[in-house]
Amino acid sequence: DTGVSQDPRHKITKRGQNVTFRCDPISEHNRLYWYRQTLGQGPEFLTYFQNEAQLEKSRLLSDRFSAERPKGSFSTLEIQRTEQGDSAMYLCASSRLTGSESQYFGPGTRLTVL
Amino acid sequence: AQKVTQAQTEISVVEKEDVTLDCVYETRDTTYYLFWYKQPPSGELVFLIRRNSFDEQNEISGRYSWNFQKSTSSFNFTITASQVVDSAVYFCALSSNTGKLIFGQGTTLQVKP
């Protein structure tokens, strides 16, 4: 049983560049969540999908951020025109269909914007 | 609004001591779920336990135990006979039916040999 995987694990980019991260959830999980974690803080919710539908987006998710889950399997999170404030760990989690189910997290993608 | 407070920022204990991590939550929902996650230095969040709002039974799993009290909106986590491998950041989290997790700030536990 493979867990949640994320790629890349680390990304260093220059301010103004676009970056894209990928998350592969646990295969039978319908829900997929994105969180962002900055140093010394707990993860903060960004958005989530139920199958291919994006059901909620946080106010943290500015217009420069977009997420997709095209066939209800893997998901991508794109940040356009990166800013230094985007530097953080981006975490993906998945769960079964209902909200009561436990979320299992991937290893995260650490983004550094220079 | 939902909120989770972990008032203890850092705790340091010596191996074999018992330690309790506090978690206080706020929610207006009658159905909600509480979680504890462990984040070791490697960075990956590891699920430890889920509790729903209708189940106030305490739970024990090996050296870990959890005390859920709705009357005080608390969901505390105790590690008995701590070990160096328990050193990590521990997060308490709250969710409702959407599944979106609201995390506390985390408590950094250092267990010294």
Short mmCIF file of C-alpha atoms in Angstrom, two decimals:
data_model
loop_
_atom_site.label_atom_id
_atom_site.label_comp_id
_atom_site.label_asym_id
_atom_site.label_seq_id
_atom_site.Cartn_x
_atom_site.Cartn_y
_atom_site.Cartn_z
CA ASP A 1 0.00 0.00 0.00
CA THR A 2 1.78 3.12 -1.19
CA GLY A 3 1.30 6.38 0.64
CA VAL A 4 0.86 9.90 -0.66
CA SER A 5 3.74 11.01 -2.84
CA GLN A 6 4.80 14.51 -3.84
CA ASP A 7 7.19 15.76 -6.46
CA PRO A 8 9.56 17.51 -6.33
CA ARG A 9 10.66 17.30 -2.72
CA HIS A 10 12.59 20.55 -2.98
CA LYS A 11 12.32 23.47 -5.36
CA ILE A 12 14.46 26.59 -5.49
CA THR A 13 13.32 29.29 -7.84
CA LYS A 14 13.85 32.95 -8.51
CA ARG A 15 11.21 35.51 -7.76
CA GLY A 16 8.82 35.94 -10.65
CA GLN A 17 9.16 32.39 -11.99
CA ASN A 18 6.29 29.91 -12.18
CA VAL A 19 6.45 26.60 -10.34
CA THR A 20 4.26 23.50 -10.39
CA PHE A 21 4.03 20.76 -7.80
CA ARG A 22 2.48 17.34 -8.15
CA CYS A 23 0.69 15.15 -5.62
CA ASP A 24 -0.29 11.51 -6.05
CA PRO A 25 -2.80 10.44 -3.39
CA ILE A 26 -3.44 7.00 -1.98
CA SER A 27 -5.20 5.20 -4.80
CA GLU A 28 -8.62 4.58 -3.26
CA HIS A 29 -8.89 8.05 -1.69
CA ASN A 30 -11.46 10.40 -3.23
CA ARG A 31 -10.47 13.53 -1.36
CA LEU A 32 -7.24 15.43 -1.85
CA TYR A 33 -6.13 18.43 0.21
CA TRP A 34 -3.40 21.03 -0.15
CA TYR A 35 -1.88 22.81 2.86
CA ARG A 36 0.95 25.26 3.31
CA GLN A 37 3.28 25.26 6.29
CA THR A 38 5.71 28.04 7.14
CA LEU A 39 8.50 27.72 9.68
CA GLY A 40 7.28 27.32 13.22
CA GLN A 41 3.61 27.24 12.26
CA GLY A 42 0.98 24.58 11.84
CA PRO A 43 -0.19 23.70 8.33
CA GLU A 44 -2.80 26.02 6.83
CA PHE A 45 -5.53 24.80 4.51
CA LEU A 46 -5.34 25.96 0.89
CA THR A 47 -7.88 23.93 -1.09
CA TYR A 48 -9.43 20.50 -1.50
CA PHE A 49 -10.89 18.26 -4.17
CA GLN A 50 -13.49 15.58 -4.08
CA ASN A 51 -12.68 13.47 -7.11
CA GLU A 52 -12.05 16.06 -9.84
CA ALA A 53 -14.19 18.82 -8.31
CA GLN A 54 -12.51 21.61 -6.39
CA LEU A 55 -14.92 22.19 -3.52
CA GLU A 56 -13.29 24.84 -1.39
CA LYS A 57 -10.49 27.38 -1.67
CA SER A 58 -8.96 29.34 1.17
CA ARG A 59 -8.55 33.10 1.07
CA LEU A 60 -4.83 32.27 1.29
CA LEU A 61 -5.06 31.03 -2.27
CA SER A 62 -4.47 34.22 -4.23
CA ASP A 63 -5.05 34.58 -7.97
CA ARG A 64 -1.46 33.48 -8.54
CA PHE A 65 -2.27 30.02 -7.21
CA SER A 66 -4.20 27.42 -9.15
CA ALA A 67 -4.84 23.77 -8.43
CA GLU A 68 -6.22 21.01 -10.60
CA ARG A 69 -7.11 17.38 -10.30
CA PRO A 70 -7.92 16.52 -13.90
CA LYS A 71 -9.10 12.93 -13.67
CA GLY A 72 -9.71 12.65 -9.99
CA SER A 73 -6.34 11.04 -9.48
CA PHE A 74 -3.17 13.14 -9.12
CA SER A 75 -3.29 16.87 -8.48
CA THR A 76 -1.08 19.81 -9.41
CA LEU A 77 -0.58 23.09 -7.61
CA GLU A 78 0.84 25.93 -9.68
CA ILE A 79 2.16 29.21 -8.38
CA GLN A 80 2.64 31.94 -10.94
CA ARG A 81 5.01 34.89 -10.53
CA THR A 82 6.42 33.55 -7.29
CA GLU A 83 7.19 35.93 -4.44
CA GLN A 84 9.54 35.48 -1.50
CA GLY A 85 6.50 35.16 0.77
CA ASP A 86 5.56 31.98 -1.08
CA SER A 87 8.55 30.20 0.45
CA ALA A 88 7.07 27.39 2.53
CA MET A 89 6.44 23.67 2.70
CA TYR A 90 3.51 22.64 0.53
CA LEU A 91 1.78 19.56 1.88
CA CYS A 92 -0.68 17.28 0.16
CA ALA A 93 -3.01 14.90 1.99
CA SER A 94 -5.67 12.45 0.94
CA SER A 95 -8.59 10.69 2.57
CA ARG A 96 -11.60 8.59 1.79
CA LEU A 97 -14.83 10.26 0.81
CA THR A 98 -16.35 11.48 4.06
CA GLY A 99 -15.07 14.41 6.07
CA SER A 100 -14.66 12.26 9.13
CA GLU A 101 -11.95 10.17 7.59
CA SER A 102 -8.34 10.64 8.58
CA GLN A 103 -6.04 12.47 6.20
CA TYR A 104 -2.70 10.96 5.32
CA PHE A 105 0.03 13.36 4.36
CA GLY A 106 2.78 13.21 1.79
CA PRO A 107 6.38 14.25 2.49
CA GLY A 108 5.79 17.78 1.19
CA THR A 109 7.50 20.04 -1.34
CA ARG A 110 9.77 22.66 0.16
CA LEU A 111 9.76 25.81 -1.95
CA THR A 112 12.43 28.45 -1.62
CA VAL A 113 11.97 31.66 -3.57
CA LEU A 114 15.16 33.71 -3.92
CA ALA B 1 -15.02 30.12 13.71
CA GLN B 2 -12.96 27.07 14.49
CA LYS B 3 -9.73 27.36 16.41
CA VAL B 4 -7.15 25.09 18.01
CA THR B 5 -4.80 26.30 20.71
CA GLN B 6 -1.68 24.50 21.83
CA ALA B 7 -0.38 26.75 24.56
CA GLN B 8 2.86 24.85 25.10
CA THR B 9 5.36 25.95 22.46
CA GLU B 10 8.22 23.75 23.64
CA ILE B 11 8.57 21.02 26.22
CA SER B 12 11.81 19.37 27.27
CA VAL B 13 11.89 16.17 29.33
CA VAL B 14 14.38 13.52 30.22
CA GLU B 15 13.91 10.04 28.83
CA LYS B 16 11.42 7.88 30.74
CA GLU B 17 9.50 10.86 32.07
CA ASP B 18 5.79 11.11 31.31
CA VAL B 19 4.70 14.18 29.36
CA THR B 20 1.28 15.64 28.51
CA LEU B 21 0.65 17.86 25.51
CA ASP B 22 -2.34 20.16 25.86
CA CYS B 23 -4.89 20.99 23.18
CA VAL B 24 -7.92 23.26 23.51
CA TYR B 25 -10.36 23.74 20.65
CA GLU B 26 -13.23 26.02 19.71
CA THR B 27 -16.09 25.15 17.39
CA ARG B 28 -19.81 25.77 17.05
CA ASP B 29 -20.39 22.51 15.23
CA THR B 30 -22.06 19.70 17.12
CA THR B 31 -20.33 17.10 14.95
CA TYR B 32 -16.59 17.51 14.68
CA TYR B 33 -13.41 15.47 14.70
CA LEU B 34 -10.16 15.86 16.58
CA PHE B 35 -6.76 14.61 15.52
CA TRP B 36 -3.18 14.42 16.66
CA TYR B 37 -0.29 14.34 14.19
CA LYS B 38 3.44 13.92 14.78
CA GLN B 39 5.99 15.75 12.64
CA PRO B 40 9.50 14.35 13.16
CA PRO B 41 12.59 16.20 11.93
CA SER B 42 12.17 14.54 8.54
CA GLY B 43 9.10 16.74 8.07
CA GLU B 44 6.36 14.27 7.14
CA LEU B 45 3.17 14.52 9.18
CA VAL B 46 2.27 11.18 10.74
CA PHE B 47 -1.32 10.49 11.75
CA LEU B 48 -1.68 9.33 15.37
CA ILE B 49 -5.36 9.38 16.30
CA ARG B 50 -8.85 10.57 15.31
CA ARG B 51 -11.72 11.14 17.71
CA ASN B 52 -15.29 12.18 16.88
CA SER B 53 -17.30 14.55 19.05
CA PHE B 54 -19.69 11.84 20.21
CA ASP B 55 -17.01 9.56 21.58
CA GLU B 56 -15.50 10.82 24.80
CA GLN B 57 -13.89 7.54 25.72
CA ASN B 58 -10.22 7.90 26.48
CA GLU B 59 -7.90 5.83 24.35
CA ILE B 60 -4.61 4.13 25.00
CA SER B 61 -2.23 2.83 22.38
CA GLY B 62 0.99 1.51 23.80
CA ARG B 63 2.77 4.40 25.50
CA TYR B 64 0.32 6.93 24.05
CA SER B 65 -2.98 7.94 25.61
CA TRP B 66 -5.54 10.59 24.82
CA ASN B 67 -8.00 12.36 27.14
CA PHE B 68 -10.99 13.96 25.40
CA GLN B 69 -13.20 16.20 27.57
CA LYS B 70 -16.02 18.08 25.85
CA SER B 71 -16.82 20.00 29.03
CA THR B 72 -13.47 21.78 28.83
CA SER B 73 -13.06 21.53 25.01
CA SER B 74 -9.79 19.75 25.48
CA PHE B 75 -8.09 16.81 23.79
CA ASN B 76 -4.83 16.18 25.61
CA PHE B 77 -2.13 13.71 24.63
CA THR B 78 0.10 11.89 27.11
CA ILE B 79 3.27 9.98 26.34
CA THR B 80 4.26 7.58 29.10
CA ALA B 81 7.91 6.70 29.63
CA SER B 82 9.09 9.03 26.88
CA GLN B 83 11.89 7.99 24.53
CA VAL B 84 14.35 9.98 22.45
CA VAL B 85 12.48 8.85 19.31
CA ASP B 86 9.42 10.73 20.57
CA SER B 87 11.22 14.01 19.90
CA ALA B 88 9.15 15.82 17.30
CA VAL B 89 6.59 18.57 16.77
CA TYR B 90 3.09 17.44 17.69
CA PHE B 91 0.01 19.03 16.18
CA CYS B 92 -3.55 18.92 17.36
CA ALA B 93 -6.18 19.50 14.66
CA LEU B 94 -9.93 19.94 14.30
CA SER B 95 -12.25 19.32 11.38
CA SER B 96 -15.94 19.30 10.58
CA ASN B 97 -17.75 17.52 7.78
CA THR B 98 -15.75 19.10 4.97
CA GLY B 99 -12.66 17.41 6.30
CA LYS B 100 -10.63 20.63 6.19
CA LEU B 101 -8.15 20.46 9.07
CA ILE B 102 -7.56 23.41 11.37
CA PHE B 103 -4.22 22.94 13.09
CA GLY B 104 -2.82 24.33 16.29
CA GLN B 105 0.59 25.98 16.36
CA GLY B 106 2.24 22.78 17.45
CA THR B 107 4.25 21.74 20.50
CA THR B 108 7.91 20.88 20.08
CA LEU B 109 8.84 17.98 22.33
CA GLN B 110 12.48 17.33 23.08
CA VAL B 111 13.31 14.13 24.92
CA LYS B 112 16.85 14.09 26.24
CA PRO B 113 18.71 10.86 26.93
#
